[in-house]
Coordinates of C-alpha atoms and ligand atoms in Angstrom, one line a residue:
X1 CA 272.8 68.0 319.3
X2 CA 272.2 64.2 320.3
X3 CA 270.6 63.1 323.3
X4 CA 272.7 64.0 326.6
X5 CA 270.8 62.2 329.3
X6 CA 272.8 63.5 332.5
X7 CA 273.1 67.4 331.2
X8 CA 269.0 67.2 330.5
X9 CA 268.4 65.6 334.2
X10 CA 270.8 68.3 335.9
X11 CA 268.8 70.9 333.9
X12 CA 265.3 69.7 334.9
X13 CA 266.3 69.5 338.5
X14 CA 267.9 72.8 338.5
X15 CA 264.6 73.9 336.8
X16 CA 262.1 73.0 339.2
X17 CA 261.8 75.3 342.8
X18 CA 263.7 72.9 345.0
X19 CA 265.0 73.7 348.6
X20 CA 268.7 72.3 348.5
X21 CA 269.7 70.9 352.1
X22 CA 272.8 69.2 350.6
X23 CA 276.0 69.7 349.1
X24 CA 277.5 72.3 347.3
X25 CA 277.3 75.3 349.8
X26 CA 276.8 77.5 346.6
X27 CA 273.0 76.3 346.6
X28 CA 272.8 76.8 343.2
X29 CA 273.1 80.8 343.9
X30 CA 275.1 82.6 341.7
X31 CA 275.7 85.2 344.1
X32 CA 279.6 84.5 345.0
X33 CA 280.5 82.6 341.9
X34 CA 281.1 85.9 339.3
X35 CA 281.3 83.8 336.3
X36 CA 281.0 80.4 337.3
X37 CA 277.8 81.4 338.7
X38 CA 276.1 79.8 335.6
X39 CA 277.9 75.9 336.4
X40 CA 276.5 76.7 340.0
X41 CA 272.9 76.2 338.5
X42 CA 273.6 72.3 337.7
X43 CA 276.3 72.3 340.4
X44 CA 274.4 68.9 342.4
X45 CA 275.6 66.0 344.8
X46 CA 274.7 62.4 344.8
X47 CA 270.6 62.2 345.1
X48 CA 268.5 59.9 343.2
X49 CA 267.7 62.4 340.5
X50 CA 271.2 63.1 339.4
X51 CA 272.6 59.1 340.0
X52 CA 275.6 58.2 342.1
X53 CA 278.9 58.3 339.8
X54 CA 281.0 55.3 341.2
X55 CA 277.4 53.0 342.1
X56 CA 276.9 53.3 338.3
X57 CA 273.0 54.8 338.5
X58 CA 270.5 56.8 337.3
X59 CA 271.5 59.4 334.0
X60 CA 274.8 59.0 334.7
X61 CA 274.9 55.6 334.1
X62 CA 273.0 56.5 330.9
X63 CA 275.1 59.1 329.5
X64 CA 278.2 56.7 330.1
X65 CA 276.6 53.8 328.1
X66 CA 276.1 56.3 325.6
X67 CA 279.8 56.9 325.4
X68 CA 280.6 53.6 326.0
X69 CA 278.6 52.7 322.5
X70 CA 280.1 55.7 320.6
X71 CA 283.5 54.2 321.4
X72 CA 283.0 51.3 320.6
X73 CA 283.6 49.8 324.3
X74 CA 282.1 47.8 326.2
X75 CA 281.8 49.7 329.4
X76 CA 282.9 53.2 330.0
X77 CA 283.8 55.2 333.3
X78 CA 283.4 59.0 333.2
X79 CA 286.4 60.5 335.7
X80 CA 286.6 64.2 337.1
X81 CA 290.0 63.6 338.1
X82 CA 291.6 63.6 334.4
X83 CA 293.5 60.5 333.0
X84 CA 295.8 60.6 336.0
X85 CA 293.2 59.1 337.6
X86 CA 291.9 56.4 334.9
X87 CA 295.4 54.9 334.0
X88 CA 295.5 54.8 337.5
X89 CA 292.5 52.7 338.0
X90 CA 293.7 50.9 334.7
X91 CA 296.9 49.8 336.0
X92 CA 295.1 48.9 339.6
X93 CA 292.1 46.7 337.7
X94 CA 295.1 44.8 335.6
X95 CA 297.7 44.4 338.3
X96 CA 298.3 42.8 341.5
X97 CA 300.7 44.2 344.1
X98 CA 304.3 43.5 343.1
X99 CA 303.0 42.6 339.3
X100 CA 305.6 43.1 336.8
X101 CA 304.5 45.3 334.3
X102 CA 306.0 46.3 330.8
X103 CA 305.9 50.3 330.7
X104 CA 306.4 53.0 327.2
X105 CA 309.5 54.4 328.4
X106 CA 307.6 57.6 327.0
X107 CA 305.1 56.9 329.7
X108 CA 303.3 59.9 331.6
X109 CA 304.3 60.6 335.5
X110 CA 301.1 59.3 336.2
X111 CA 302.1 55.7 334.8
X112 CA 305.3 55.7 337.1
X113 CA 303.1 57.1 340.1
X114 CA 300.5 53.9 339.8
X115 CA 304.2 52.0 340.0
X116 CA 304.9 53.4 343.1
X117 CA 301.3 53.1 344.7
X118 CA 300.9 49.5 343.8
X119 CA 304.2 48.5 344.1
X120 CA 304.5 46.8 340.5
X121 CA 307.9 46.5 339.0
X122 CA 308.3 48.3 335.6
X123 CA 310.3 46.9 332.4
X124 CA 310.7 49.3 330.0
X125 CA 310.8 49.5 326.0
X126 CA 312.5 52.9 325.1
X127 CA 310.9 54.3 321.6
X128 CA 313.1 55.5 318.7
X129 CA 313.7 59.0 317.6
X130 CA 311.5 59.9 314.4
X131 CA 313.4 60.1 311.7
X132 CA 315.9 63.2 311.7
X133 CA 313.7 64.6 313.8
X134 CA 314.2 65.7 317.7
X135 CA 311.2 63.8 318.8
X136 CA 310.5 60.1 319.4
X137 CA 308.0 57.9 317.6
X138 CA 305.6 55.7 319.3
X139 CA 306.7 52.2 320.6
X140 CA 306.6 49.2 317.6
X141 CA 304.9 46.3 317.7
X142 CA 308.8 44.5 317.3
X143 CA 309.9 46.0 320.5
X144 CA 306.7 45.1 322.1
X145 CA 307.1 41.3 321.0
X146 CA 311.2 41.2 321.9
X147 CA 310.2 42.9 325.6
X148 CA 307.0 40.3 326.3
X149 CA 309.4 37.5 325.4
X150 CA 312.2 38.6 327.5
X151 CA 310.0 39.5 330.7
X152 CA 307.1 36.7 330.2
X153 CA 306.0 36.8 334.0
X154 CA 304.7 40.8 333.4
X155 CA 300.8 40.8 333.6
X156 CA 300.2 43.9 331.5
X157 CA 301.6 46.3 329.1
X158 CA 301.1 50.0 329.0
X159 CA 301.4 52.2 325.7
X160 CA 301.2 56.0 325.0
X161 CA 299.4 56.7 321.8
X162 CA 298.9 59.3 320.5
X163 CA 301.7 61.3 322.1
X164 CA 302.0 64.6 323.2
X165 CA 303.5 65.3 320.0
X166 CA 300.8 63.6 317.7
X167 CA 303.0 59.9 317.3
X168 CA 300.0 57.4 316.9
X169 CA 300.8 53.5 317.7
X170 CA 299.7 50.3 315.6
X171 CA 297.6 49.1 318.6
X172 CA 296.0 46.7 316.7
X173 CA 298.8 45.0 315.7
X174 CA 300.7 45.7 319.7
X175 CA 297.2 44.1 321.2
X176 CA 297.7 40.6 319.1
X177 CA 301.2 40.4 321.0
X178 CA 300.3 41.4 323.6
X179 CA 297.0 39.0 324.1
X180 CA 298.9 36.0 322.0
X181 CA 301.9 36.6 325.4
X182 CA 298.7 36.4 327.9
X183 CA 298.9 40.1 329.3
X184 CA 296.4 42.5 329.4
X185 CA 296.7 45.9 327.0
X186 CA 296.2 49.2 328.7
X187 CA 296.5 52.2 326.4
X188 CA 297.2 55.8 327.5
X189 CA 295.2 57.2 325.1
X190 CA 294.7 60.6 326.9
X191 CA 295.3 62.7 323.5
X192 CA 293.3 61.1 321.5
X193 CA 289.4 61.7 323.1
X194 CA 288.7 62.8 319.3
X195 CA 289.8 59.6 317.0
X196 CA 286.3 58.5 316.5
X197 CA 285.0 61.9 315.0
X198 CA 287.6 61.4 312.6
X199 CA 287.1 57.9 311.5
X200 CA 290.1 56.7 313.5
X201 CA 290.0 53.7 315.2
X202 CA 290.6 54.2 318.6
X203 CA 292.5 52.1 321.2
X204 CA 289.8 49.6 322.4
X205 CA 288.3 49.0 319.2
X206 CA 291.7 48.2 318.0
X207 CA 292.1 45.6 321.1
X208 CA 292.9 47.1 324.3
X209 CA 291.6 45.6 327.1
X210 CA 291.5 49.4 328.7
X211 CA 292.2 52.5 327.2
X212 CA 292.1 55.9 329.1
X213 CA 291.0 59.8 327.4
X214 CA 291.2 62.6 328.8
X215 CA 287.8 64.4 327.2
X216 CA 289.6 67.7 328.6
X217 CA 292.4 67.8 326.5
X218 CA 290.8 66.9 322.6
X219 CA 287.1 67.6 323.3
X220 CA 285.4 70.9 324.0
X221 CA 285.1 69.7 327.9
X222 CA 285.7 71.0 331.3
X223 CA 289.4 70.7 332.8
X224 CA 289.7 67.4 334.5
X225 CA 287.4 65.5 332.6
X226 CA 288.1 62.2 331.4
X227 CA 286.7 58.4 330.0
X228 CA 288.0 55.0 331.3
X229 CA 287.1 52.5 329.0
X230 CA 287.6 48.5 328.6
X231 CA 286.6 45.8 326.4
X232 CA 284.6 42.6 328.0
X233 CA 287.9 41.7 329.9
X234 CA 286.9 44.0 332.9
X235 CA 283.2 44.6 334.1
X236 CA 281.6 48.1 334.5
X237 CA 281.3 47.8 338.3
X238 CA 285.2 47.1 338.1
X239 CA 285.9 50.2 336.3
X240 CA 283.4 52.2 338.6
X241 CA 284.8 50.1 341.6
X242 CA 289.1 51.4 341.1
X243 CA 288.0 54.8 339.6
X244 CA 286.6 55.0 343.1
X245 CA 289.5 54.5 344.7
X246 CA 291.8 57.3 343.1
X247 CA 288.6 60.2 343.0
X248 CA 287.2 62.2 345.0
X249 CA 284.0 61.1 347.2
X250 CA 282.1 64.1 345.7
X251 CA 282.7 64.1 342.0
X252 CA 281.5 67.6 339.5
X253 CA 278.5 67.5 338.1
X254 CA 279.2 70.3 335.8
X255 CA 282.8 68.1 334.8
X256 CA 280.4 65.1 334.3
X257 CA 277.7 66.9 332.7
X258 CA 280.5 68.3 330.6
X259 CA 281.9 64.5 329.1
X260 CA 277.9 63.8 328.2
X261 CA 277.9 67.1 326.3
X262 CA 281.4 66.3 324.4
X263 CA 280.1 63.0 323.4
X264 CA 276.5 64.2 322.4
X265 CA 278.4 66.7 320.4
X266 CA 280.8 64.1 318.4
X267 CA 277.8 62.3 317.5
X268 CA 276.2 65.1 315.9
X269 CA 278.1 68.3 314.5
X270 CA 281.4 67.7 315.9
X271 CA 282.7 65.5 313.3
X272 CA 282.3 67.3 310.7
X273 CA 284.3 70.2 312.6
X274 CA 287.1 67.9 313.3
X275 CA 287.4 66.7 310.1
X276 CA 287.5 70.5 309.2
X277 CA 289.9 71.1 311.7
X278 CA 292.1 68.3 310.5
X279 CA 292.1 70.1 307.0
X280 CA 293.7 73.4 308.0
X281 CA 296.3 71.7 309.9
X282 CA 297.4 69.5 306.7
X283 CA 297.3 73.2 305.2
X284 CA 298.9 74.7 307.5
X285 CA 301.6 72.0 307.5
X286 CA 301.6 72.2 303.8
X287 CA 302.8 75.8 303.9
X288 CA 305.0 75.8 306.6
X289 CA 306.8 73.4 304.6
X290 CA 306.6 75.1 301.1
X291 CA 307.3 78.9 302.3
X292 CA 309.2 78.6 305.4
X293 CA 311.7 76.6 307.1
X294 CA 310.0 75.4 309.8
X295 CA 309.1 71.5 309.6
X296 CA 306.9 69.1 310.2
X297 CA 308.4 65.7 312.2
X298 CA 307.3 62.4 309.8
X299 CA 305.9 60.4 312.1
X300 CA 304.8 56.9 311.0
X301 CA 301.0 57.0 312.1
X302 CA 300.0 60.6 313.2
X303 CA 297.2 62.1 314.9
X304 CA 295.9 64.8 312.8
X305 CA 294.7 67.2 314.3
X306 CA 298.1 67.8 316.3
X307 CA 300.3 70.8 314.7
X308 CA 303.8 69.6 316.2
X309 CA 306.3 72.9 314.4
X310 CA 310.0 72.0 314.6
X311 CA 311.1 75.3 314.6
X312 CA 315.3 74.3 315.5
X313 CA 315.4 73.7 311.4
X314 CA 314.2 77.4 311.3
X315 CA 316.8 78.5 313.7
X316 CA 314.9 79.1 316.1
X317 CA 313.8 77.8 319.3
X318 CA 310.2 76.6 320.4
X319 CA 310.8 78.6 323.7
X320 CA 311.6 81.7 321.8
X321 CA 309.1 80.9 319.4
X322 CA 306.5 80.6 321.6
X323 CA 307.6 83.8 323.6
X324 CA 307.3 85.9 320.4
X325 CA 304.2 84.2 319.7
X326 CA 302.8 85.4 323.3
X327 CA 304.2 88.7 323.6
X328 CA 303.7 89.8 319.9
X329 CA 301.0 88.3 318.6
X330 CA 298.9 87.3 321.7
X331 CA 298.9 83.3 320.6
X332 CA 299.6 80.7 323.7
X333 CA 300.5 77.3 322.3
X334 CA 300.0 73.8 324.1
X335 CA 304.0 73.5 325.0
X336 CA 307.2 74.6 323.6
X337 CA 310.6 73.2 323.9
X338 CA 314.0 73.8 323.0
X339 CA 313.5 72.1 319.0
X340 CA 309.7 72.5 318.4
X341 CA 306.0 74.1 319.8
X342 CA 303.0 71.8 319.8
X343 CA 299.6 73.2 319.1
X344 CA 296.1 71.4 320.0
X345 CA 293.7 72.0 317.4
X346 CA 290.0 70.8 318.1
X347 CA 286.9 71.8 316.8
X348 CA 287.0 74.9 317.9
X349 CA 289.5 76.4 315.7
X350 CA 288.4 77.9 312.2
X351 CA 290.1 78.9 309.6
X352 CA 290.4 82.2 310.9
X353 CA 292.1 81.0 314.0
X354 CA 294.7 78.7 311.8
X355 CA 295.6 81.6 309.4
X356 CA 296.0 83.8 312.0
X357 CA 298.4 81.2 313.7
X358 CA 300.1 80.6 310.5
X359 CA 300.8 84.2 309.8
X360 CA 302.0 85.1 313.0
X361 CA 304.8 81.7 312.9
X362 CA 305.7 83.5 309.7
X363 CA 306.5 86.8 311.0
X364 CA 308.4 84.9 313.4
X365 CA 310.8 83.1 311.4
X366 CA 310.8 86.4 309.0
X367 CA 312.0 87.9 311.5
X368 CA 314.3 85.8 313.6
X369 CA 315.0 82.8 311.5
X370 CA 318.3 81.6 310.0
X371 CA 320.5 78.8 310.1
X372 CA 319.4 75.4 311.6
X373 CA 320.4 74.5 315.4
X374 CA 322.8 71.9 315.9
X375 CA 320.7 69.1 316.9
X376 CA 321.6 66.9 319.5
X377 CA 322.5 63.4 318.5
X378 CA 323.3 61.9 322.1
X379 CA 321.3 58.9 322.6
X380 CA 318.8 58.7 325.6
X381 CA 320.6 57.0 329.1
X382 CA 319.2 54.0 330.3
X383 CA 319.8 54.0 334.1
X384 CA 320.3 50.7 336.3
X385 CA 317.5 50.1 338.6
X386 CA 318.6 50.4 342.5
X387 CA 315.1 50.3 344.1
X388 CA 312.4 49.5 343.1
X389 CA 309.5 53.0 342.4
X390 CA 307.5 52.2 345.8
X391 CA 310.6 52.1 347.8
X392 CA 312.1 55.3 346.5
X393 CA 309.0 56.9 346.3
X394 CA 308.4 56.5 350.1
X395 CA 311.3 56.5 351.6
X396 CA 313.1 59.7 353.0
X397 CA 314.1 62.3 350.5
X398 CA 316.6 65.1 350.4
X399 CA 317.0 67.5 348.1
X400 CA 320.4 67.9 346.0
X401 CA 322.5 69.9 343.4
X402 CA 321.7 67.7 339.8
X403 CA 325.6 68.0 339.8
X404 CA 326.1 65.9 343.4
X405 CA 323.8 63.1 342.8
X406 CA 325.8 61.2 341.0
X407 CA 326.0 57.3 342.8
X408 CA 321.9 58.8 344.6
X409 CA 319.0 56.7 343.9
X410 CA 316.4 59.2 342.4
X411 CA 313.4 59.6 344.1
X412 CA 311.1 61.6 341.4
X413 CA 311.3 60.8 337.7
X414 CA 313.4 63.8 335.5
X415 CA 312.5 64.1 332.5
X416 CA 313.2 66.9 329.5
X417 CA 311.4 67.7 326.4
X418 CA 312.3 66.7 323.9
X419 CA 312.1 63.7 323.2
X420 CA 309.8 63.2 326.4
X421 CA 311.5 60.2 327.9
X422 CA 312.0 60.6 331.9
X423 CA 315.9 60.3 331.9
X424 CA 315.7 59.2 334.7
X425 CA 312.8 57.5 337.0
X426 CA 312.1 56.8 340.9
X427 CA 314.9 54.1 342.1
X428 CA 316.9 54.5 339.2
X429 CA 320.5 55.2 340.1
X430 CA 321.8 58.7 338.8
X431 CA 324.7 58.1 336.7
X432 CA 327.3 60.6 335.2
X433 CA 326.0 59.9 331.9
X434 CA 322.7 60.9 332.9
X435 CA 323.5 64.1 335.1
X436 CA 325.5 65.1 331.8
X437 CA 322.6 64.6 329.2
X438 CA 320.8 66.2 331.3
X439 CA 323.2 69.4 331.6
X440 CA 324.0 69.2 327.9
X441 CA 320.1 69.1 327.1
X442 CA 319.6 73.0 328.5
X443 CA 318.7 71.6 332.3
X444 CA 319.2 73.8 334.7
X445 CA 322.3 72.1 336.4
X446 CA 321.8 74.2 339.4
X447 CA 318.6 72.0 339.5
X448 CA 317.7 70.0 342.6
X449 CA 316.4 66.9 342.3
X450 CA 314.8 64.8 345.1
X451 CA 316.8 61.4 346.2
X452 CA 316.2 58.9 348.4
X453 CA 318.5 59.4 351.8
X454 CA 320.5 56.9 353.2
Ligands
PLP501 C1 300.3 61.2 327.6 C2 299.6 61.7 328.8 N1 299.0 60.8 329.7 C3 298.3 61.2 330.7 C4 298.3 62.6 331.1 C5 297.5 63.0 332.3 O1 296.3 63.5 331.9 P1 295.3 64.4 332.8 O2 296.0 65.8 332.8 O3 294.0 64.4 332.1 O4 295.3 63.8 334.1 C6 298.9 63.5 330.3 C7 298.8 64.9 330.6 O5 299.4 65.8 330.0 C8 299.6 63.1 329.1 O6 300.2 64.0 328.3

């Protein structure tokens, strides 16, 4: 294992016979904790000897320049409040209030919440489906160039890569339009903490001006923890300054201590376990294709270590899929939904783990497969705008039937997986056609949704 400054000073400090006047309440004792009492040992506060996360000192400022150099950035932020609260800060640090901004249509809530908070007026480039498949491919370049032209006044561009479903974008090519239109590049890059282990180039090093991970979701790190990062465009103390804004006052040590770790652990044996891991997936893949009828969606830059199953071209459903694969076989996937099941694979599944996952799937569609689903063609709504996010998002809400909101004003985004697009978003006006894909795509339609009241 490399160097991880702010793990080694938490240790030392918890080391030494110290009388702890100060935050947590735990003390360092184990004794109400059961097993979390061991986190509780290098569970600290701000003081000198553990540095103050948002004033950018002591080892945490150290373990952050370390990450900031393994990625390739120029500055990084370490977050305890996941990449909710860096593309937060991102959109904050590129945006003014009332900014337009061009938005992924297969943007996360968090993307539409920063809308609402800041007020900034969303454009929106929908993505295409992949292929045959169910699922929808990253954003292209092309649509990125048509949208800057057509809205030249937005000041900065967000993009989702890779995706839930393991869709990777050609950021390099999207950050030369972007730059060459004068906007700033912000990349939610929350899936993909583990590119650089595999040799992939990641979002900043491919030109983003600020690219958000969540270390919790690729990496072997604690829930919640996460990496802001930017090129030279935006300072350090910047980052720091609107990471501050969206996070607690009183950040985890053992969440922080937990990104150092991940990192120190990429630069030494983790790569080569990734790149191991990435091997039984294309196995994996490989057989699900050759022996069963499950498939694999072709996407047209992938993030491989994601195992994305479409299981409707077996017949079967993810969400019975992934209930046979809890109930029978004790296997919990990542998500499920009514075409395919998603899997995250890190470093910490072996072979073992990915034959036993194979063999179970297999069983599955031995035993319940047959005929493909009818997939559904229908193409994604696109709802006129009525007001803009900020004003739905605070104004009064009610709660109605999905099936009377037709002529509402939506005041939460709805959104259905696949393909992952919201269908519909905060001030957009619910249409018929969007209450009906919505029906027709398995939602509840005793559903409520929340709307703005007149
Ligand atoms: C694409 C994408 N962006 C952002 C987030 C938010 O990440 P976090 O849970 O780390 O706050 C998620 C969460 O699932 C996500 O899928």
């Amino acid at each position: 294992m490399s160097e991880a400054p702010l793990y080694s000073a938490l240790l030392k400090l918890a080391g030494e016979e110290r009388l702890r006047f100060h935050m947590p309440g735990h003390k360092g004792r184990k004794a109400s904790l059961g097993l979390l009492g061991d986190a509780a040992f290098i569970d600290y506060t701000e003081l000198p000897q553990t540095g103050n996360l948002y004033e950018g000192n002591g080892p945490i400022n150290e373990a952050e320049r370390l990450a900031a150099e393994f990625y390739g950035a120029s500055n990084c932020a370490f977050l305890t409040g996941g990449s909710t609260q860096g593309i937060t800060a991102a959109m904050y640090s590129a945006c003014r209030p009332g900014s337009k901004i061009i938005l992924d249509r297969n943007c996360h809530r968090c993307v539409i919440n920063a809308c609402g908070l800041m007020d900034l007026d969303p454009s929106y480039i929908y993505p295409p489906l992949s292929g045959e498949s169910s699922v929808t491919e990253c954003i292209t370049p092309e649509a990125v160039l048509e949208k800057v032209q057509s809205v030249p006044e937005a000041v900065a561009v967000v993009v989702t890569s890779p995706t839930y479903y393991g869709a990777a974008a050609d950021i390099g090519r999207i950050s030369e339009i972007v730059h060459n239109a004068g906007m700033k590049l912000i990349v939610d890059e929350a899936h993909g903490a583990h590119f650089p282990a595999l040799g992939i180039k990641n979002a900043v090093l491919s030109g983003a001006d600020i690219s958000v991970c969540s270390a919790h979701k690729t990496l072997p790190a604690l829930g919640q923890s996460a990496f802001l990062f930017s090129n030279s465009s935006f300072a350090k103390s910047e980052l720091s300054f609107a990471a501050s804004i969206f996070g607690t006052s009183s950040p985890s040590y053992p969440i922080l201590a937990s990104i150092d770790l991940a990192r120190a652990y990429l630069c030494a044996e983790g790569g080569e376990r990734y790149r191991k891991a990435t091997a039984y997936v294309s196995e994996v893949m490989d057989a699900f294709q050759k022996n069963t009828a499950f498939r694999i969606p072709r996407f047209k830059m992938r993030d491989p270590c994601r195992l994305t199953v479409e299981t409707f071209q077996a017949g079967l459903s993810g969400l019975f899929t992934a209930e046979r694969l809890r109930e029978d076989y004790k296997i919990d996937c990542e998500m499920a939904d009514y075409y395919n099941i998603v899997f995250i694979v890190t470093c910490e599944d072996g072979k073992e783990k990915m034959d036993a996952l194979y063999n179970s799937m297999y069983s599955v569609w031995k035993g319940y497969g047959g005929e493909p689903l009818p997939i559904e063609s229908q193409p994604v709504p696109r709802p006129e705008k009525s007001l803009s996010p900020r004003v739905a998002m605070l104004s009064k809400k009610v709660k109605v039937g999905l099936k009377d909101a037709e002529g509402m004003t939506a005041a939460q985004p709805q959104a259905i997986y696949p393909p992952g697009i919201p269908v519909i978003m905060p001030g957009e006006l619910i249409d018929r056609l969007c209450i009906e894909y919505l029906i027709h795509r398995g939602y509840n339609d005793n559903k409520e949704v929340y709307v703005v009241k007149d």
